[in-house]
PDB file of C-alpha atoms in Angstrom:
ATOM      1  CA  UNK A 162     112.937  92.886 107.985  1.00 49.00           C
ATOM      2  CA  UNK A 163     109.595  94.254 109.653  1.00 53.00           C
ATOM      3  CA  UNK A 164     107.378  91.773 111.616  1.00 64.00           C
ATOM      4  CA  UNK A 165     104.803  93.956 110.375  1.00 79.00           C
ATOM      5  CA  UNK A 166     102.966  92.553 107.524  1.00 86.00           C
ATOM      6  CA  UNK A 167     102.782  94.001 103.923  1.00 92.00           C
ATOM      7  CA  UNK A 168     100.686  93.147 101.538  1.00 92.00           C
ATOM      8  CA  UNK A 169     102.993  94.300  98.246  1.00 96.00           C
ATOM      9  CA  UNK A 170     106.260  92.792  99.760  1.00 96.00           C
ATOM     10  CA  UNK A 171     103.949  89.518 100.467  1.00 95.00           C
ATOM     11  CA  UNK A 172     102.349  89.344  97.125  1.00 96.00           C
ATOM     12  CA  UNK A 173     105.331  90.482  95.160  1.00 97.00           C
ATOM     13  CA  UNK A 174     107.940  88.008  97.169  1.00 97.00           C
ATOM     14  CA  UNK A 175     105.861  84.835  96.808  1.00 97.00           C
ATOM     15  CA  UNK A 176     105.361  85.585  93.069  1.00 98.00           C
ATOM     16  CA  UNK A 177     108.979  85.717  92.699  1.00 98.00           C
ATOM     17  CA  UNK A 178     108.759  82.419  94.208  1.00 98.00           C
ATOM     18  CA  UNK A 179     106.094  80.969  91.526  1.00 98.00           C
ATOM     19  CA  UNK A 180     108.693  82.883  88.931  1.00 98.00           C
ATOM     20  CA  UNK A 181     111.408  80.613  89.873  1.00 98.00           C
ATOM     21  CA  UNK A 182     109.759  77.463  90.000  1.00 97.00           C
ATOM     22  CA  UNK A 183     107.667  78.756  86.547  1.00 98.00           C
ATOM     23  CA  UNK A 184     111.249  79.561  84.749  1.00 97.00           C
ATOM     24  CA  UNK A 185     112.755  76.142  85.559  1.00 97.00           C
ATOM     25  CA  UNK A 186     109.414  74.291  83.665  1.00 96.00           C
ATOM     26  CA  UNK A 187     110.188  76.623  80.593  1.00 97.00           C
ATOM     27  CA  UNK A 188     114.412  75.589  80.742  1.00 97.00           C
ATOM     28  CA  UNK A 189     113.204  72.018  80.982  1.00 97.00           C
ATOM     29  CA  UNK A 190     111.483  72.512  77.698  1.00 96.00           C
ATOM     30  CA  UNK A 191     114.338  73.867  76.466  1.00 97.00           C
ATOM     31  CA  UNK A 192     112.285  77.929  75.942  1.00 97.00           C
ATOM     32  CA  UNK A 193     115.573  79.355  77.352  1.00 98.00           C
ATOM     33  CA  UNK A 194     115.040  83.223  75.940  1.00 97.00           C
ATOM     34  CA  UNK A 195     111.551  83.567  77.583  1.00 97.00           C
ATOM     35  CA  UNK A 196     112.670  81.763  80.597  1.00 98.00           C
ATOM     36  CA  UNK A 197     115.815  84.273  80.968  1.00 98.00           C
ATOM     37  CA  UNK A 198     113.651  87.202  80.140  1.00 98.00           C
ATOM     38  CA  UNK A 199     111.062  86.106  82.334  1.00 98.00           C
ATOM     39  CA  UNK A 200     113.341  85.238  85.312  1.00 98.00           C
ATOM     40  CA  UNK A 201     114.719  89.137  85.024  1.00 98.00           C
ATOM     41  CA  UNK A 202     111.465  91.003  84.732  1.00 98.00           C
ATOM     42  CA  UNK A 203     109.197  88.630  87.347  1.00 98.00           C
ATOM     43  CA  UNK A 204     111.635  88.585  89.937  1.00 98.00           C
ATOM     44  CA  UNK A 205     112.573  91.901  89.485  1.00 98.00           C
ATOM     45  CA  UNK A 206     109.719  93.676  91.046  1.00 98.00           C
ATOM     46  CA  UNK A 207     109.935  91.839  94.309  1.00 97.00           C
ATOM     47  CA  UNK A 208     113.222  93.464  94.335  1.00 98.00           C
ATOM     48  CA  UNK A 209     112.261  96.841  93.669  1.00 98.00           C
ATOM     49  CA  UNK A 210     109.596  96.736  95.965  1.00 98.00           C
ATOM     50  CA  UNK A 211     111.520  95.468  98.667  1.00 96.00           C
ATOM     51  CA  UNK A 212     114.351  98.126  97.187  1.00 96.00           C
ATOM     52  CA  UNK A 213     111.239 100.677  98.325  1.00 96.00           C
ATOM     53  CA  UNK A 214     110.859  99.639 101.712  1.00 95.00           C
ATOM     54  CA  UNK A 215     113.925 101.690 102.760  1.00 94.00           C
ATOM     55  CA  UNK A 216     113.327 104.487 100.197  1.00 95.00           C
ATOM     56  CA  UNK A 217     115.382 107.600 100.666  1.00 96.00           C
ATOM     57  CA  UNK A 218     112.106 110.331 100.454  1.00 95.00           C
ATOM     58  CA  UNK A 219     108.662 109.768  99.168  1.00 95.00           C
ATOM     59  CA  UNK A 220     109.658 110.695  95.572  1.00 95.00           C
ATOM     60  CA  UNK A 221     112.131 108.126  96.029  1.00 96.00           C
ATOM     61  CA  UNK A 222     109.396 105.397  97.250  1.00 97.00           C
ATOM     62  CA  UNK A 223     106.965 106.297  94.469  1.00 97.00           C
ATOM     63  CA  UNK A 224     109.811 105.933  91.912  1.00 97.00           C
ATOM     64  CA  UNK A 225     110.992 102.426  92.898  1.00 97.00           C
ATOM     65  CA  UNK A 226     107.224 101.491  93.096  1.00 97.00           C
ATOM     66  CA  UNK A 227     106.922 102.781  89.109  1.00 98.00           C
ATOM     67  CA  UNK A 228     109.842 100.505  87.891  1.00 98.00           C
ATOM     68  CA  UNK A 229     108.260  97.447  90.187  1.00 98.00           C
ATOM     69  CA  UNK A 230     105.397  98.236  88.041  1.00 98.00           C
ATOM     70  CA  UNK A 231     107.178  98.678  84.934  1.00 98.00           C
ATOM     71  CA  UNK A 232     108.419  95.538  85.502  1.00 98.00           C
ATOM     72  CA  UNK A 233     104.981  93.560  86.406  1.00 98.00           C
ATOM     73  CA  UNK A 234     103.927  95.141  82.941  1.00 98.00           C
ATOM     74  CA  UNK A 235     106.721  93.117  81.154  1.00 98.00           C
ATOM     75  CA  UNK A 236     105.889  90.119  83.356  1.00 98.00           C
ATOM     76  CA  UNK A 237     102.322  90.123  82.240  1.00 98.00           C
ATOM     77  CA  UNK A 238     103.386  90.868  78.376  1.00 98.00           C
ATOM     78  CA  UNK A 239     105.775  87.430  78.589  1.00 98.00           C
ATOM     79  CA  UNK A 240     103.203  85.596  80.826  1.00 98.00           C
ATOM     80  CA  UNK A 241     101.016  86.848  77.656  1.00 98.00           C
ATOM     81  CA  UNK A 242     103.368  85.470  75.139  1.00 97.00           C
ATOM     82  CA  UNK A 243     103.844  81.990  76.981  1.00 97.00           C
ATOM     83  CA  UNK A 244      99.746  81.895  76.755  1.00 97.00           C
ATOM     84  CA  UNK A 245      99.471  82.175  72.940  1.00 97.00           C
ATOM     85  CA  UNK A 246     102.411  81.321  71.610  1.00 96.00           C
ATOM     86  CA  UNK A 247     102.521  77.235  70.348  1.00 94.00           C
ATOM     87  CA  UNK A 248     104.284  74.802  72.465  1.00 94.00           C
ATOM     88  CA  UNK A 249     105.157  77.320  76.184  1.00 96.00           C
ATOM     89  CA  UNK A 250     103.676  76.065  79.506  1.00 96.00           C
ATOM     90  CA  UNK A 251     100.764  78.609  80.543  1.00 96.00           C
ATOM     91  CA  UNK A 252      99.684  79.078  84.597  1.00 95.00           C
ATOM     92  CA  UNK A 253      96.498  81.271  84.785  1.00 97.00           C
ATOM     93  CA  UNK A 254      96.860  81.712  88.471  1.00 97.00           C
ATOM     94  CA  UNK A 255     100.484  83.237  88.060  1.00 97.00           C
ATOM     95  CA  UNK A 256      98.785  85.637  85.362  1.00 98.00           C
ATOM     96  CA  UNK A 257      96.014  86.493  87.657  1.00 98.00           C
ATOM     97  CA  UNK A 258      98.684  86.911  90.113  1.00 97.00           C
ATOM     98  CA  UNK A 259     100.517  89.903  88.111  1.00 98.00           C
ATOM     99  CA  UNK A 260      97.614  91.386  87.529  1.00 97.00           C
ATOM    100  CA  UNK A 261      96.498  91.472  91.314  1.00 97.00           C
ATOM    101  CA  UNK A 262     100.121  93.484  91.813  1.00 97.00           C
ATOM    102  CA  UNK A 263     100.060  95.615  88.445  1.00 98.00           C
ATOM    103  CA  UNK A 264      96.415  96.996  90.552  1.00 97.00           C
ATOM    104  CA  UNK A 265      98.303  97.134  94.091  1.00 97.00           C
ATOM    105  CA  UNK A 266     101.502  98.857  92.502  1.00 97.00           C
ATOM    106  CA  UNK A 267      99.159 101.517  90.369  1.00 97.00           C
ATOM    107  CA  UNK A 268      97.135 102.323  93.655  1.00 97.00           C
ATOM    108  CA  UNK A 269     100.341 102.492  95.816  1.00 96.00           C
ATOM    109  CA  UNK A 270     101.785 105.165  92.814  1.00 96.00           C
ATOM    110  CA  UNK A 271      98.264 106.975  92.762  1.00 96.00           C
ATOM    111  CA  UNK A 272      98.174 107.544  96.253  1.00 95.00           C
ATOM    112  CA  UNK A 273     101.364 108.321  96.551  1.00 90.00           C
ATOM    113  CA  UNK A 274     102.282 112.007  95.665  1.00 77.00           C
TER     114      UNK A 274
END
């Protein structure tokens, strides 16, 4: 791993982090589907960002970068859910969070052709 530091590996690796900690608080209320679900898709872009970092050709960077962001989108949708729906823990920051990558991830994509 680089010394170097990088802002979407940083953001996306320390939200996996919150993810963790977030899905064990929703097993311990017993909302096992959205934890599982949730698990998958929020630590899943960490992974595809980090997947990105040794990238194959620029097409292949931009391409892990779109699922990463795919996957942020599904994030936010459950984070969403967890918000409105009766009874499910809700942590603003984590939403904010999601949404600070979803805008990182769409101008890493844009700008990358």
């Amino acid at each position: 791993m680089s010394a170097k530091p990088n802002l979407i590996v940083d953001l996306t690796f320390n939200f996996s982090i919150k993810i963790i900690d977030f899905t064990e608080d929703l097993e311990s209320k017993r909302k096992f589907n959205m934890a599982n679900q949730l698990f998958r898709s929020g630590t899943s872009i960490g992974a595809n960002v980090r997947e990105a970092q040794g990238a194959e050709s620029k097409d292949d960077f931009r391409h892990k970068c779109k699922i990463a962001y795919k996957e942020a989108e599904e994030t936010e949708c459950c984070l969403s859910l967890c918000k409105h729906a009766k009874n499910y823990p809700f942590d603003q920051g984590m939403y904010d969070d999601v949404q600070s990558i979803l805008k990182v991830l769409g101008k890493i994509i844009s700008s990358t052709h």
